[in-house]
Coordinates of C-alpha atoms in Angstrom, one line a residue:
M7 CA 0.1 -0.2 0.0
A8 CA 3.0 2.3 0.3
Q9 CA 2.7 2.5 -3.6
G10 CA -1.1 2.5 -3.6
C11 CA -4.5 2.6 -2.1
K12 CA -5.5 -1.0 -2.4
H13 CA -4.5 -3.8 -0.1
R14 CA -5.5 -7.5 0.6
L15 CA -2.8 -8.4 2.9
P16 CA -2.8 -7.6 6.6
L17 CA -2.0 -3.8 7.0
V18 CA 0.7 -2.1 9.3
I19 CA -0.1 1.5 9.9
R20 CA 3.2 3.1 11.6
N21 CA 4.4 6.3 12.7
V22 CA 1.2 7.9 13.4
R23 CA -0.2 10.2 16.2
I24 CA -3.1 8.2 17.4
V25 CA -6.1 10.3 18.7
N26 CA -8.5 8.3 20.6
E27 CA -10.2 8.4 24.2
G28 CA -8.7 11.4 25.5
T29 CA -5.1 11.1 24.7
I30 CA -2.6 11.6 21.4
T31 CA 0.0 9.1 21.5
E32 CA 2.8 8.2 19.0
G33 CA 1.7 4.5 17.9
A34 CA 1.2 1.8 15.1
L35 CA -1.6 -0.1 14.3
L36 CA -2.2 -3.8 12.7
I37 CA -5.2 -4.3 10.6
D38 CA -6.0 -7.9 9.9
A39 CA -7.3 -9.0 6.4
A40 CA -10.9 -9.2 7.8
G41 CA -10.6 -5.1 8.4
R42 CA -10.7 -5.1 12.0
I43 CA -7.9 -3.7 14.5
A44 CA -5.6 -6.7 15.5
Q45 CA -3.1 -4.6 17.5
V46 CA -2.6 -1.0 18.9
S47 CA 0.8 -0.3 20.1
T48 CA 2.7 2.6 21.2
G49 CA 5.9 0.6 20.8
T50 CA 6.5 -2.4 18.3
L51 CA 3.8 -4.5 16.9
S52 CA 4.0 -8.3 17.3
L53 CA 4.2 -9.3 13.7
D54 CA 4.7 -13.0 12.1
P55 CA 8.0 -12.9 10.4
K56 CA 6.7 -15.4 8.2
R57 CA 3.8 -13.4 6.6
R58 CA 3.8 -10.5 4.3
Y59 CA 2.0 -7.2 5.2
S60 CA 1.1 -4.1 3.5
L61 CA 2.5 -1.0 5.0
V62 CA 1.4 2.7 5.5
D63 CA 3.9 5.1 7.0
G64 CA 1.8 7.9 8.5
K65 CA 4.8 10.0 8.6
G66 CA 3.2 11.9 11.7
Q67 CA 0.0 12.4 10.5
Y68 CA -3.0 12.3 13.0
L69 CA -5.0 9.0 13.0
L70 CA -8.5 9.3 13.9
P71 CA -11.3 7.2 14.3
G72 CA -13.6 7.5 11.5
V73 CA -16.2 10.2 11.9
I74 CA -19.8 8.8 12.4
D75 CA -22.4 11.2 11.0
T76 CA -25.8 10.5 12.9
H77 CA -27.8 13.2 11.0
V78 CA -27.6 13.1 7.1
H79 CA -30.3 13.5 4.1
F80 CA -29.0 11.5 1.4
R81 CA -32.3 12.2 -0.7
D82 CA -32.4 8.4 -1.6
P83 CA -34.9 7.4 -2.9
G84 CA -37.2 10.0 -4.5
F85 CA -35.1 13.0 -4.7
T86 CA -31.8 11.5 -6.5
H87 CA -31.4 14.3 -9.0
K88 CA -30.0 16.3 -5.8
G89 CA -27.9 13.4 -4.3
D90 CA -28.0 9.7 -3.3
I91 CA -26.4 7.0 -1.4
A92 CA -23.5 6.7 -3.7
S93 CA -22.8 10.4 -4.5
E94 CA -23.2 11.6 -0.9
S95 CA -21.4 8.9 0.6
R96 CA -18.4 9.6 -1.8
A97 CA -18.4 12.8 -0.2
A98 CA -18.3 11.5 3.3
V99 CA -15.3 9.3 2.9
A100 CA -13.6 12.0 1.3
G101 CA -14.2 14.3 4.4
G102 CA -13.1 11.3 7.1
V103 CA -16.9 10.4 7.4
T104 CA -16.7 6.3 7.7
S105 CA -20.6 5.9 8.8
F106 CA -23.6 7.8 8.5
C107 CA -27.2 7.4 9.6
D108 CA -29.8 8.8 7.1
M109 CA -33.1 10.5 7.7
P110 CA -36.5 9.2 6.6
N111 CA -37.9 12.3 5.0
T112 CA -37.4 10.7 1.4
N113 CA -40.0 9.3 -1.2
P114 CA -41.2 6.9 -0.2
Q115 CA -40.8 8.0 3.5
T116 CA -39.1 5.5 5.7
T117 CA -41.7 4.8 8.3
T118 CA -42.1 1.1 8.1
M119 CA -39.6 -1.6 8.6
E120 CA -40.2 -2.9 5.0
A121 CA -39.4 0.6 3.7
L122 CA -36.3 0.8 6.0
R123 CA -35.3 -2.7 4.9
A124 CA -35.5 -1.7 1.1
K125 CA -33.2 1.2 1.9
Q126 CA -30.7 -0.7 3.4
A127 CA -30.7 -3.5 0.5
S128 CA -30.3 -0.2 -2.0
A129 CA -27.2 0.7 0.1
T130 CA -25.6 -2.8 -0.4
G131 CA -22.5 -2.2 -3.2
R132 CA -23.3 1.4 -3.4
A133 CA -22.2 2.9 -0.3
H134 CA -18.9 4.1 0.4
A135 CA -19.4 4.6 4.1
N136 CA -21.3 2.2 6.8
Y137 CA -24.9 2.6 6.8
A138 CA -28.0 2.8 8.5
F139 CA -31.5 4.5 8.2
Y140 CA -33.8 6.1 10.8
L141 CA -37.3 4.9 11.0
G142 CA -39.7 7.7 11.0
A143 CA -42.7 8.7 13.3
T144 CA -46.0 9.6 11.7
S145 CA -49.4 9.7 13.1
D146 CA -50.3 6.0 12.3
N147 CA -47.2 4.0 12.5
L148 CA -46.9 3.6 16.4
D149 CA -47.1 -0.6 15.6
E150 CA -44.0 -0.3 13.5
I151 CA -42.1 1.7 16.2
R152 CA -43.0 -0.9 18.9
H153 CA -42.0 -3.6 16.9
C154 CA -38.9 -2.0 15.1
D155 CA -35.6 -4.2 14.7
A156 CA -33.6 -2.4 17.1
N157 CA -30.4 -4.3 15.8
I158 CA -30.5 -2.1 12.5
V159 CA -32.6 0.9 13.4
P160 CA -30.3 3.8 15.2
A161 CA -33.4 5.6 16.5
I162 CA -36.8 6.9 15.9
K163 CA -36.9 10.4 14.1
L164 CA -39.6 12.9 15.3
F165 CA -40.3 16.0 13.4
M166 CA -41.8 18.0 15.8
G167 CA -41.7 21.1 13.6
S168 CA -42.1 21.2 9.7
S169 CA -39.1 20.7 7.3
T170 CA -38.3 19.2 4.1
G171 CA -40.6 16.3 3.7
G172 CA -43.9 17.0 5.3
M173 CA -43.2 14.3 8.3
Q174 CA -44.3 17.0 11.2
L175 CA -46.4 16.0 14.3
T176 CA -47.9 18.9 15.8
S177 CA -50.5 17.3 17.8
E178 CA -49.2 16.7 21.6
E179 CA -51.3 13.6 22.0
L180 CA -49.5 11.8 19.0
V181 CA -46.0 13.2 19.9
A182 CA -46.8 11.9 23.5
A183 CA -47.7 8.4 22.0
V184 CA -44.5 8.3 20.3
F185 CA -42.5 9.0 23.5
R186 CA -44.5 6.1 25.2
E187 CA -44.2 3.5 22.8
S188 CA -40.9 4.0 21.3
P189 CA -38.4 1.2 22.3
L190 CA -35.3 3.3 21.1
L191 CA -33.8 6.5 21.3
I192 CA -36.2 9.4 19.9
A193 CA -34.4 12.2 17.8
T194 CA -36.2 15.3 17.1
H195 CA -36.5 18.2 15.2
C196 CA -37.8 20.9 17.5
E197 CA -39.7 23.7 16.3
T198 CA -43.4 25.2 16.7
D199 CA -45.3 25.3 13.5
S200 CA -47.9 27.6 14.6
M201 CA -45.1 30.1 16.1
I202 CA -43.4 29.9 12.8
A203 CA -46.8 30.7 10.6
E204 CA -47.5 33.6 12.6
Q205 CA -43.9 35.2 12.2
L206 CA -44.2 34.0 8.4
E207 CA -47.4 36.1 7.9
A208 CA -46.1 38.8 9.8
A209 CA -43.0 39.0 7.2
R210 CA -45.3 38.7 4.3
L211 CA -47.0 41.7 5.5
A212 CA -43.8 43.8 6.1
F213 CA -42.1 42.9 3.0
P214 CA -44.9 42.9 0.1
Q215 CA -42.2 42.8 -2.4
G216 CA -40.6 39.7 -1.2
I217 CA -39.3 38.5 2.4
P218 CA -35.5 38.9 2.5
F219 CA -33.2 35.7 3.7
S220 CA -32.1 38.0 6.6
E221 CA -35.8 37.4 8.0
H222 CA -35.2 33.6 8.2
A223 CA -34.0 33.6 12.0
H224 CA -36.9 35.9 12.9
I225 CA -39.5 33.7 11.2
R226 CA -38.0 30.6 12.7
S227 CA -37.1 31.9 15.6
T228 CA -35.5 30.8 19.0
A229 CA -38.8 31.1 20.8
S230 CA -40.2 28.3 18.3
C231 CA -37.5 25.9 19.3
V232 CA -37.3 26.5 22.9
K233 CA -41.1 25.9 23.3
S234 CA -40.7 22.4 21.2
I235 CA -37.9 21.4 23.3
Q236 CA -39.5 22.1 26.6
L237 CA -42.5 19.7 25.2
A238 CA -39.9 17.1 24.1
Q239 CA -38.0 17.1 27.7
R240 CA -41.3 16.8 29.5
L241 CA -42.6 14.1 27.6
A242 CA -39.0 12.1 27.6
Q243 CA -39.3 12.6 31.5
T244 CA -42.9 11.7 31.8
Y245 CA -42.3 8.3 29.9
S246 CA -38.5 7.8 30.8
A247 CA -37.8 7.7 27.2
R248 CA -34.3 8.6 26.0
L249 CA -34.2 12.0 24.0
H250 CA -31.6 13.5 21.7
V251 CA -32.4 17.0 20.3
L252 CA -30.9 17.6 16.9
H253 CA -29.3 20.8 15.5
L254 CA -29.4 23.3 18.6
S255 CA -28.9 26.7 17.3
A256 CA -29.5 29.3 20.2
A257 CA -28.0 30.0 23.5
E258 CA -31.6 30.2 25.2
E259 CA -31.9 26.2 23.8
L260 CA -28.6 25.4 25.7
A261 CA -30.1 26.5 28.7
L262 CA -32.5 23.9 28.9
F263 CA -29.6 21.2 28.9
T264 CA -27.6 22.6 31.7
D265 CA -29.3 21.0 34.7
P266 CA -26.5 18.9 36.4
K267 CA -29.0 15.7 37.4
L268 CA -30.4 16.0 33.6
R269 CA -26.7 15.6 32.4
A270 CA -25.7 13.1 35.1
E271 CA -28.6 10.8 33.9
G272 CA -27.5 11.0 30.5
K273 CA -30.9 10.3 28.8
I274 CA -31.7 13.8 27.3
T275 CA -28.8 14.9 25.2
C276 CA -28.3 17.4 22.4
E277 CA -26.5 17.9 19.2
T278 CA -25.2 20.9 17.1
C279 CA -24.0 21.3 13.5
P280 CA -20.9 23.1 11.8
H281 CA -23.0 25.7 10.3
Y282 CA -24.2 27.1 13.6
L283 CA -20.5 27.4 14.8
Y284 CA -19.3 29.2 11.6
F285 CA -22.4 31.4 10.5
S286 CA -24.4 34.0 12.2
D287 CA -27.3 36.3 11.2
E288 CA -24.9 39.0 9.9
D289 CA -24.1 36.5 6.8
Y290 CA -27.3 36.4 5.4
D291 CA -27.0 39.4 3.3
L292 CA -23.9 38.1 1.6
L293 CA -25.0 34.1 1.7
Q294 CA -28.7 34.5 1.7
W295 CA -30.0 31.1 0.2
Q296 CA -26.6 29.5 0.9
I297 CA -27.3 29.5 4.5
K298 CA -31.0 28.7 4.7
C299 CA -31.6 25.8 6.8
N300 CA -34.1 24.8 9.4
P301 CA -33.6 25.6 12.4
A302 CA -32.3 28.9 11.1
I303 CA -29.0 30.0 12.0
K304 CA -29.1 32.7 14.5
G305 CA -27.2 35.6 16.2
T306 CA -23.5 35.9 17.1
K307 CA -24.1 35.4 20.8
D308 CA -26.0 32.2 19.8
R309 CA -22.9 31.0 18.0
A310 CA -20.5 32.0 20.8
A311 CA -22.8 30.2 23.4
L312 CA -22.7 27.0 21.2
I313 CA -18.9 26.9 20.7
E314 CA -18.5 27.5 24.4
A315 CA -21.2 24.4 25.0
L316 CA -18.7 22.3 23.1
K317 CA -16.1 22.9 25.6
N318 CA -18.2 22.3 28.8
G319 CA -19.8 19.3 27.3
I320 CA -23.4 20.4 27.1
I321 CA -23.4 19.4 23.3
R322 CA -22.7 16.0 23.3
T323 CA -22.8 15.3 19.2
I324 CA -21.8 16.9 15.9
G325 CA -23.9 16.0 13.2
T326 CA -23.8 17.7 9.8
D327 CA -27.7 17.8 8.9
H328 CA -26.2 17.5 5.2
A329 CA -28.9 18.2 3.1
P330 CA -28.2 18.5 -0.6
H331 CA -30.4 20.8 -3.2
L332 CA -29.4 21.8 -6.6
V333 CA -28.4 25.5 -6.9
S334 CA -31.0 26.0 -9.3
E335 CA -33.8 25.0 -6.4
K336 CA -31.9 27.2 -3.8
L337 CA -31.9 30.0 -6.0
K338 CA -35.5 30.8 -6.1
D339 CA -37.0 33.5 -3.7
Y340 CA -37.3 33.1 0.1
E341 CA -40.3 31.4 0.5
H342 CA -39.5 28.8 -2.5
S343 CA -36.0 28.0 -1.8
P344 CA -35.4 25.1 0.2
S345 CA -33.8 24.8 3.4
G346 CA -30.6 22.8 3.7
I347 CA -26.8 22.9 3.7
P348 CA -24.3 20.5 2.1
S349 CA -21.3 19.7 4.2
I350 CA -20.4 16.2 5.0
Q351 CA -17.1 16.5 2.9
Y352 CA -16.1 19.6 4.9
S353 CA -17.3 19.1 8.5
L354 CA -14.2 17.1 10.1
L355 CA -11.8 20.0 8.8
L356 CA -14.2 22.4 9.9
M357 CA -14.3 21.2 13.5
L358 CA -10.6 20.7 13.6
N359 CA -9.7 24.3 12.4
L360 CA -12.5 25.5 15.0
A361 CA -10.9 23.5 17.7
E362 CA -7.4 25.1 16.8
R363 CA -8.8 28.7 16.8
E364 CA -10.8 28.2 20.0
K365 CA -8.4 26.0 21.8
I366 CA -10.3 22.9 22.1
P367 CA -8.3 19.7 22.2
F368 CA -8.5 17.3 19.2
T369 CA -9.7 14.8 21.5
Q370 CA -12.7 16.7 22.3
I371 CA -13.4 16.7 18.6
V372 CA -13.1 13.0 18.2
E373 CA -15.2 12.6 21.5
L374 CA -18.0 14.7 19.8
M375 CA -17.8 13.3 16.2
S376 CA -16.8 9.7 16.8
H377 CA -16.9 8.2 20.4
A378 CA -20.1 10.0 21.6
P379 CA -22.1 9.1 18.4
A380 CA -21.1 5.3 19.0
R381 CA -22.1 5.5 22.7
L382 CA -25.3 7.3 22.2
F383 CA -26.8 5.3 19.5
G384 CA -25.3 1.9 20.7
I385 CA -23.3 1.6 17.7
E386 CA -21.6 -1.7 17.9
E387 CA -17.6 -2.2 17.4
R388 CA -17.0 1.2 15.9
G389 CA -16.2 4.9 16.7
Y390 CA -12.9 3.9 18.8
I391 CA -9.3 2.7 17.9
R392 CA -9.7 -0.7 19.9
E393 CA -8.3 -4.0 19.2
G394 CA -11.3 -5.9 17.8
Y395 CA -13.1 -3.0 16.5
F396 CA -13.7 -2.7 12.7
A397 CA -10.9 -0.5 11.0
D398 CA -12.8 2.9 10.3
L399 CA -9.6 5.4 10.2
V400 CA -9.1 8.6 9.1
F401 CA -5.3 10.2 8.4
I402 CA -5.4 14.1 8.9
A403 CA -2.3 15.9 7.8
A404 CA -1.4 19.6 8.6
C405 CA -0.8 21.8 5.7
E406 CA -0.2 25.6 5.0
P407 CA -3.5 27.3 4.8
R408 CA -5.8 26.1 1.6
P409 CA -9.0 27.1 0.6
L410 CA -12.1 24.6 0.6
N411 CA -13.0 24.3 -3.0
S412 CA -16.5 23.0 -3.9
R413 CA -15.5 22.5 -7.5
G414 CA -13.8 19.5 -6.3
A415 CA -16.8 18.4 -4.0
E416 CA -18.0 14.7 -4.6
S417 CA -21.8 15.7 -3.5
K418 CA -23.9 15.6 -6.4
C419 CA -25.1 19.5 -5.9
E420 CA -21.7 20.8 -6.5
W421 CA -21.9 23.9 -4.0
S422 CA -21.1 24.7 -0.5
P423 CA -21.2 27.7 1.7
Y424 CA -17.9 27.1 3.1
D425 CA -16.3 27.5 -0.4
G426 CA -13.0 29.8 -0.1
M427 CA -12.7 29.2 3.5
R428 CA -9.1 28.1 4.5
T429 CA -8.2 25.1 6.3
N430 CA -5.0 24.1 8.0
Y431 CA -5.7 20.4 7.6
F432 CA -6.7 17.8 4.9
V433 CA -7.9 14.2 4.8
R434 CA -4.9 12.4 3.6
R435 CA -6.7 8.8 3.6
T436 CA -9.9 7.1 4.8
L437 CA -10.3 3.6 5.5
V438 CA -13.6 1.8 6.0
N439 CA -13.7 -1.6 7.4
G440 CA -10.0 -1.7 6.7
K441 CA -10.2 -1.1 3.0
A442 CA -9.1 2.1 1.3
A443 CA -12.1 4.1 0.8
Y444 CA -10.4 7.3 0.0
C445 CA -6.9 8.6 -0.7
Y446 CA -5.7 12.2 -1.4
V447 CA -3.7 11.1 -4.3
H448 CA -6.0 8.7 -5.8
G449 CA -9.5 9.9 -4.7
V450 CA -12.5 8.0 -3.9
Q451 CA -12.1 4.2 -4.1
E452 CA -14.5 1.3 -4.7
P453 CA -17.7 1.1 -2.1
A454 CA -16.7 -0.5 1.1
G455 CA -19.6 0.4 3.4
Q456 CA -21.3 -2.3 5.4
P457 CA -24.6 -1.9 7.4
L458 CA -24.2 -0.7 11.0
S459 CA -25.4 -3.0 13.7
F460 CA -26.6 -1.8 17.2
N461 CA -26.9 -2.9 20.9
A462 CA -30.7 -4.2 20.7
N463 CA -30.9 -3.5 24.6
R464 CA -29.7 0.1 24.5
R465 CA -33.0 2.0 25.4
D466 CA -32.4 2.1 29.2
G467 CA -28.6 2.4 29.1
K468 CA -26.6 5.1 29.8
F469 CA -24.6 5.6 27.0
V470 CA -23.4 9.4 27.1

């Protein structure tokens, strides 16, 4: 492998800085022919002198467990002109993401186990990263939720506010039923539709010639998010359900997660996304449709509070909410421009740059993007550099500042609001199940993704 990216022999990785479980250590790894980590050593590997091995000299690069992105919209099936499992997982591995959990608002919606298994089957041989698919909650699929296959379903996705796909549940009675019946963690999109509708109508009256994109944070307000999160937390506590609130965007939301008892119990947790850490409402005039997403990007004080929450452990995971749309779709007026930001190829680099700027240890980024997603969702044998685990790995090299360039993006939509931002790091190599998935020199390799498996008894466990 010193001459190329493919290998069939056991693989020796040496001269790397292993970032794992709170430490950065000089070390070496042995990956067996089945794609699992056979040895992790800070000294000399124990090798069979009679065997042949492939070799990667890391040349002092960082070696991280591959990113697990538990929040993506790959648009497959039904919207494959925007993206599909093959194209978006290519972008994933080019960015060091080795596993993903895809959302259910596709066409058909993933609201039955039959539809979920069909999605899983469609990923076989096409996915460059490991894969799993959420089961979406609707007004009439409680029986599907009760009897879902906990070995393959990462969580139940509950839209408590409207977004792309029309899967929202706004009746408190129906929402309560999901919290009461779900055997798995419930991942929520928390906004309040009635409040959004009221603010949207006010904006129409205030801007009869067309609503500017800068109004997005007022229309999809912090108050709308807070009210929905408060309901979700109350129901989770009432029914002893595990709750993970997705894409936090505001300081006032964070205040709902600071109770020491709540944090100690570990059953109610939250996520944010890179775009809430990089952009603010001051960027709408310049970037407009490029940063329209749900929930909306809020103010500079909210961004600062979210960054601080990374440092103090309030935010437990980073997901991208990767949501590609074509430029031709996004270029419409405010009300008809769909919400969503593509970012999976850049998320790890963005977070490493943020860590360097904000003096956050790289080990904390690995905790947020690899370790905690594996624990929270009960993903088996991934998310760590441990002997016996699958060899999902990413090599990160430092570099002189270089711009991110969406012209080199693997995502089908071929644009990004991060275009031109400078990074001090790049993904040198990504391994998925011990196989080369991406090389900086050779590009994306053949699909090597496998279905993720989950601890079926994880509902009452303390994973974070």
